Amino acid sequence: MTEQVAELSEETLAELRELAGRYPQSRSALLPMLHLVQSVQGRVTNEGIAACGEILGLTEAEVSAVATFYTMYKRRPMGTHHVGVCTNTLCAVMGGDEIFERLSGHLDVGNDETSEDGRITLERVECNAACDFAPVMMVNWEFFDNQTPESAVDVVDRLRAGETVQSTRGATITSWREAERVIAGFEDGRVDEGPAAAGASLAGLGIAHERGWKAPPLDASGPESGPQTESGAAAEADTRRAETETVIEQSPTDVRSEETEGTDD
């Protein structure tokens, strides 16, 4: 696959500067800025690293350290779609490994490799925090729940054919680059597409409704009764941490020893 990398336009550079301006400390914008670079260039390029460093006042080595630490940042060309199969513990035992192997053979690619037609990049991914829907596959970070090897192959084939594909619990699939732009912080208007939660995730809520359970009211005199100042919140956090540490340090044996002190006299 021949790589064609678009140069960072003045419009993109302006958006990178906009992201930097969203944070009290501009270097905090590096993560979304790298996602924006990927949305334009298909990966984190040397040009993108240099641009981010110049805007944030960081060295290229500092930017590269971040870009090579997180697996969501890619240094090689990506396909039109990123297909991530969760092979962490629960998904693996529920069939995640089998799904990955089937897709790997079907696409003739290994982990983090792109199909010959440039349409699909396949990757083993860590837990997607959707264990109640295991095994889970993600396409451009949208959920595909309760997958089987057959359903996963069907999704991939439809993507390769250019068909419209709807995630099981989220938006209509666009492309990996478009998803990267959203992750960078530029909305695409699809946030309300599809259910955000379903099935087992809502089982507890259903039981609560059936039995008339409600959350207890907040204590008007408690810490949640109103907004706090930053210094007040910090002081409260320090107090709670100190109380917790005191309880942890005082074991049941210590308590019993204190209670029995002097009884032998």
Coordinates of C-alpha atoms in Angstrom, one line a residue:
M1 CA 0.0 0.0 0.0
T2 CA 1.5 3.3 -1.1
E3 CA 1.3 5.9 1.6
Q4 CA 0.0 9.4 0.7
V5 CA 0.5 11.8 3.6
A6 CA -1.2 15.1 3.5
E7 CA 0.8 18.0 4.8
L8 CA -0.5 19.9 7.8
S9 CA -2.4 22.8 6.4
E10 CA -2.7 26.2 8.0
E11 CA -6.3 25.2 9.0
T12 CA -5.0 22.2 10.9
L13 CA -2.2 24.2 12.5
A14 CA -4.8 26.7 13.7
E15 CA -6.9 23.8 15.2
L16 CA -3.8 22.5 16.9
R17 CA -3.2 25.9 18.5
E18 CA -6.9 26.0 19.4
L19 CA -6.6 22.7 21.3
A20 CA -3.5 24.1 23.1
G21 CA -5.6 27.1 24.2
R22 CA -8.2 24.9 25.8
Y23 CA -6.0 23.9 28.7
P24 CA -4.6 26.0 31.6
Q25 CA -1.3 24.3 30.9
S26 CA -1.0 24.1 27.2
R27 CA 1.1 20.9 27.3
S28 CA -1.9 19.1 28.6
A29 CA -3.3 19.3 25.0
L30 CA -0.6 17.0 23.6
L31 CA -2.8 13.9 23.6
P32 CA -5.8 15.4 21.6
M33 CA -3.3 17.2 19.4
L34 CA -1.7 13.9 18.4
H35 CA -5.1 12.5 17.6
L36 CA -5.8 15.5 15.4
V37 CA -2.5 14.8 13.6
Q38 CA -3.6 11.3 13.0
S39 CA -7.0 12.4 11.7
V40 CA -5.2 14.4 8.9
Q41 CA -2.1 12.3 8.2
G42 CA -3.2 8.8 9.1
R43 CA -0.6 8.4 11.7
V44 CA 1.8 10.4 13.9
T45 CA 4.3 11.7 11.5
N46 CA 7.6 13.5 12.1
E47 CA 6.0 16.7 10.8
G48 CA 3.2 16.3 13.3
I49 CA 5.6 15.7 16.1
A50 CA 7.5 18.8 15.2
A51 CA 4.4 20.9 14.9
C52 CA 3.0 19.8 18.3
G53 CA 6.4 20.5 19.9
E54 CA 6.7 24.0 18.4
I55 CA 3.2 24.9 19.5
L56 CA 3.6 23.6 23.1
G57 CA 7.2 24.5 23.6
L58 CA 8.3 20.9 23.9
T59 CA 11.2 19.1 22.3
E60 CA 10.6 16.6 19.6
A61 CA 12.0 13.9 21.9
E62 CA 9.4 14.8 24.6
V63 CA 6.5 14.6 22.0
S64 CA 7.9 11.3 20.6
A65 CA 8.1 9.8 24.1
V66 CA 4.3 10.3 24.4
A67 CA 3.5 9.2 20.8
T68 CA 5.4 5.9 21.3
F69 CA 4.1 5.2 24.8
Y70 CA 0.3 5.0 24.0
T71 CA -0.9 2.3 21.6
M72 CA -3.6 4.5 20.2
Y73 CA -0.9 6.5 18.5
K74 CA 0.3 4.9 15.3
R75 CA 3.7 5.4 13.6
R76 CA 2.8 3.3 10.6
P77 CA 0.0 3.9 8.0
M78 CA -3.4 2.8 9.1
G79 CA -6.3 1.4 7.1
T80 CA -9.6 3.1 6.4
H81 CA -11.0 1.2 9.5
H82 CA -9.3 0.1 12.7
V83 CA -10.7 -3.2 14.0
G84 CA -9.7 -4.0 17.5
V85 CA -10.6 -7.4 19.0
C86 CA -10.5 -7.6 22.8
T87 CA -8.4 -10.6 23.9
N88 CA -8.2 -9.7 27.5
T89 CA -9.2 -12.3 30.1
L90 CA -13.0 -12.5 29.9
C91 CA -13.3 -11.7 26.2
A92 CA -10.6 -14.3 25.5
V93 CA -12.3 -17.1 27.3
M94 CA -15.6 -16.1 25.7
G95 CA -14.2 -16.4 22.2
G96 CA -12.1 -13.3 21.6
D97 CA -9.0 -15.2 20.7
E98 CA -11.0 -17.3 18.2
I99 CA -12.4 -14.1 16.7
F100 CA -9.0 -12.6 16.3
E101 CA -7.6 -15.7 14.7
R102 CA -10.5 -16.0 12.3
L103 CA -10.2 -12.3 11.2
S104 CA -6.4 -12.7 10.9
G105 CA -6.8 -15.6 8.5
H106 CA -9.7 -14.0 6.6
L107 CA -7.7 -10.8 6.1
D108 CA -4.3 -12.4 5.8
V109 CA -2.8 -10.1 8.3
G110 CA -1.2 -10.3 11.7
N111 CA -1.5 -8.1 14.7
D112 CA -1.4 -4.4 14.0
E113 CA -1.2 -5.0 10.2
T114 CA -3.3 -3.7 7.4
S115 CA -5.1 -5.7 4.7
E116 CA -3.7 -5.5 1.2
D117 CA -6.6 -3.4 0.0
G118 CA -5.9 -0.8 2.7
R119 CA -9.3 -1.1 4.2
I120 CA -8.8 -2.8 7.5
T121 CA -6.1 -2.6 10.2
L122 CA -6.5 -5.5 12.7
E123 CA -5.2 -5.2 16.3
R124 CA -5.5 -7.1 19.5
V125 CA -6.7 -4.6 22.1
E126 CA -6.8 -4.6 25.9
C127 CA -10.0 -4.5 28.0
N128 CA -12.7 -2.2 26.5
A129 CA -14.6 -2.0 29.8
A130 CA -17.6 -3.9 28.3
C131 CA -17.1 -7.3 29.9
D132 CA -20.9 -7.8 30.3
F133 CA -21.0 -7.9 26.4
A134 CA -18.1 -10.2 25.9
P135 CA -16.6 -11.0 23.5
V136 CA -16.3 -7.4 22.2
M137 CA -14.9 -6.0 19.0
M138 CA -14.4 -2.3 18.3
V139 CA -14.4 -0.6 14.9
N140 CA -12.9 2.9 15.0
W141 CA -13.6 2.7 18.8
E142 CA -17.3 2.0 18.4
F143 CA -18.7 -1.1 20.2
F144 CA -19.7 -4.4 18.5
D145 CA -21.0 -6.5 21.4
N146 CA -21.5 -10.3 21.8
Q147 CA -19.5 -11.1 18.7
T148 CA -18.8 -14.5 17.1
P149 CA -16.2 -15.3 14.5
E150 CA -19.0 -15.3 11.9
S151 CA -20.5 -12.0 12.9
A152 CA -17.0 -10.4 13.0
V153 CA -16.2 -11.5 9.5
D154 CA -19.6 -10.2 8.3
V155 CA -18.8 -6.8 9.8
V156 CA -15.4 -6.7 8.2
D157 CA -16.7 -7.7 4.8
R158 CA -19.4 -5.1 4.9
L159 CA -16.8 -2.4 5.8
R160 CA -14.6 -3.5 3.0
A161 CA -17.5 -3.3 0.6
G162 CA -18.3 0.2 1.6
E163 CA -21.6 -0.6 3.1
T164 CA -23.2 1.4 6.0
V165 CA -22.5 -0.3 9.3
Q166 CA -24.1 0.6 12.6
S167 CA -22.4 -0.3 15.8
T168 CA -24.4 -2.3 18.3
R169 CA -24.1 0.4 21.0
G170 CA -23.1 3.6 19.4
A171 CA -22.8 5.6 16.2
T172 CA -22.8 4.7 12.5
I173 CA -19.3 3.8 11.5
T174 CA -17.5 6.5 9.6
S175 CA -13.7 6.0 9.3
W176 CA -10.7 5.7 11.6
R177 CA -9.5 9.2 10.7
E178 CA -13.0 10.7 11.3
A179 CA -13.1 9.0 14.7
E180 CA -9.6 10.3 15.5
R181 CA -10.9 13.9 14.9
V182 CA -13.7 13.3 17.3
I183 CA -11.3 12.0 19.9
A184 CA -9.2 15.1 19.4
G185 CA -12.2 17.1 20.5
F186 CA -14.1 18.1 17.4
E187 CA -17.7 16.7 17.5
D188 CA -19.3 15.1 14.4
G189 CA -22.9 15.3 15.6
R190 CA -23.2 11.6 16.1
V191 CA -22.9 11.5 19.9
D192 CA -26.6 10.5 20.4
E193 CA -26.7 7.8 17.8
G194 CA -27.5 4.4 19.2
P195 CA -28.0 3.3 22.8
A196 CA -25.2 4.1 25.2
A197 CA -26.1 1.2 27.6
A198 CA -28.1 -1.9 27.3
G199 CA -28.6 -5.4 28.5
A200 CA -26.7 -6.5 31.5
S201 CA -25.4 -3.0 32.2
L202 CA -29.0 -1.9 33.0
A203 CA -30.0 -5.0 35.0
G204 CA -29.4 -3.4 38.3
L205 CA -31.4 -0.3 37.3
G206 CA -34.3 -2.5 36.2
I207 CA -34.4 -4.3 39.6
A208 CA -34.3 -1.0 41.4
H209 CA -37.3 0.2 39.4
E210 CA -39.2 -3.0 40.0
R211 CA -38.6 -2.8 43.8
G212 CA -39.0 0.9 44.2
W213 CA -35.5 1.4 45.3
K214 CA -34.2 5.0 45.3
A215 CA -30.9 6.6 46.2
P216 CA -30.9 8.2 49.6
P217 CA -31.2 12.0 49.6
L218 CA -28.0 13.9 50.1
D219 CA -27.4 15.1 53.6
A220 CA -27.9 18.9 53.4
S221 CA -25.1 19.3 56.0
G222 CA -22.7 16.9 54.2
P223 CA -19.9 17.7 51.9
E224 CA -22.0 17.1 48.8
S225 CA -24.6 19.8 49.8
G226 CA -23.1 22.5 47.6
P227 CA -20.1 23.7 45.6
Q228 CA -16.7 23.9 47.2
T229 CA -13.7 26.1 46.7
E230 CA -10.6 24.5 45.3
S231 CA -8.8 25.0 48.6
G232 CA -11.8 23.6 50.6
A233 CA -12.0 20.5 48.4
A234 CA -8.3 19.9 48.8
A235 CA -8.5 20.3 52.5
E236 CA -11.4 17.9 52.7
A237 CA -9.5 15.3 50.6
D238 CA -6.5 15.6 52.8
T239 CA -8.7 15.0 55.9
R240 CA -10.4 12.0 54.5
R241 CA -7.1 10.5 53.4
A242 CA -5.6 11.0 56.8
E243 CA -8.7 9.4 58.4
T244 CA -8.5 6.4 56.0
E245 CA -4.8 6.0 56.6
T246 CA -5.3 6.0 60.4
V247 CA -7.9 3.2 60.1
I248 CA -5.7 1.2 57.9
E249 CA -2.7 1.5 60.2
Q250 CA -4.7 0.5 63.2
S251 CA -5.3 -3.2 62.8
P252 CA -7.9 -5.2 64.7
T253 CA -5.1 -6.7 66.8
D254 CA -4.0 -3.2 67.8
V255 CA -7.6 -2.3 68.8
R256 CA -7.9 -5.4 71.0
S257 CA -4.5 -4.7 72.6
E258 CA -5.6 -1.2 73.5
E259 CA -8.9 -2.4 75.0
T260 CA -7.2 -5.0 77.2
E261 CA -4.4 -2.7 78.4
G262 CA -4.3 -2.6 82.2
T263 CA -6.7 -5.5 82.7
D264 CA -3.9 -7.8 83.9
D265 CA -3.2 -5.6 86.9

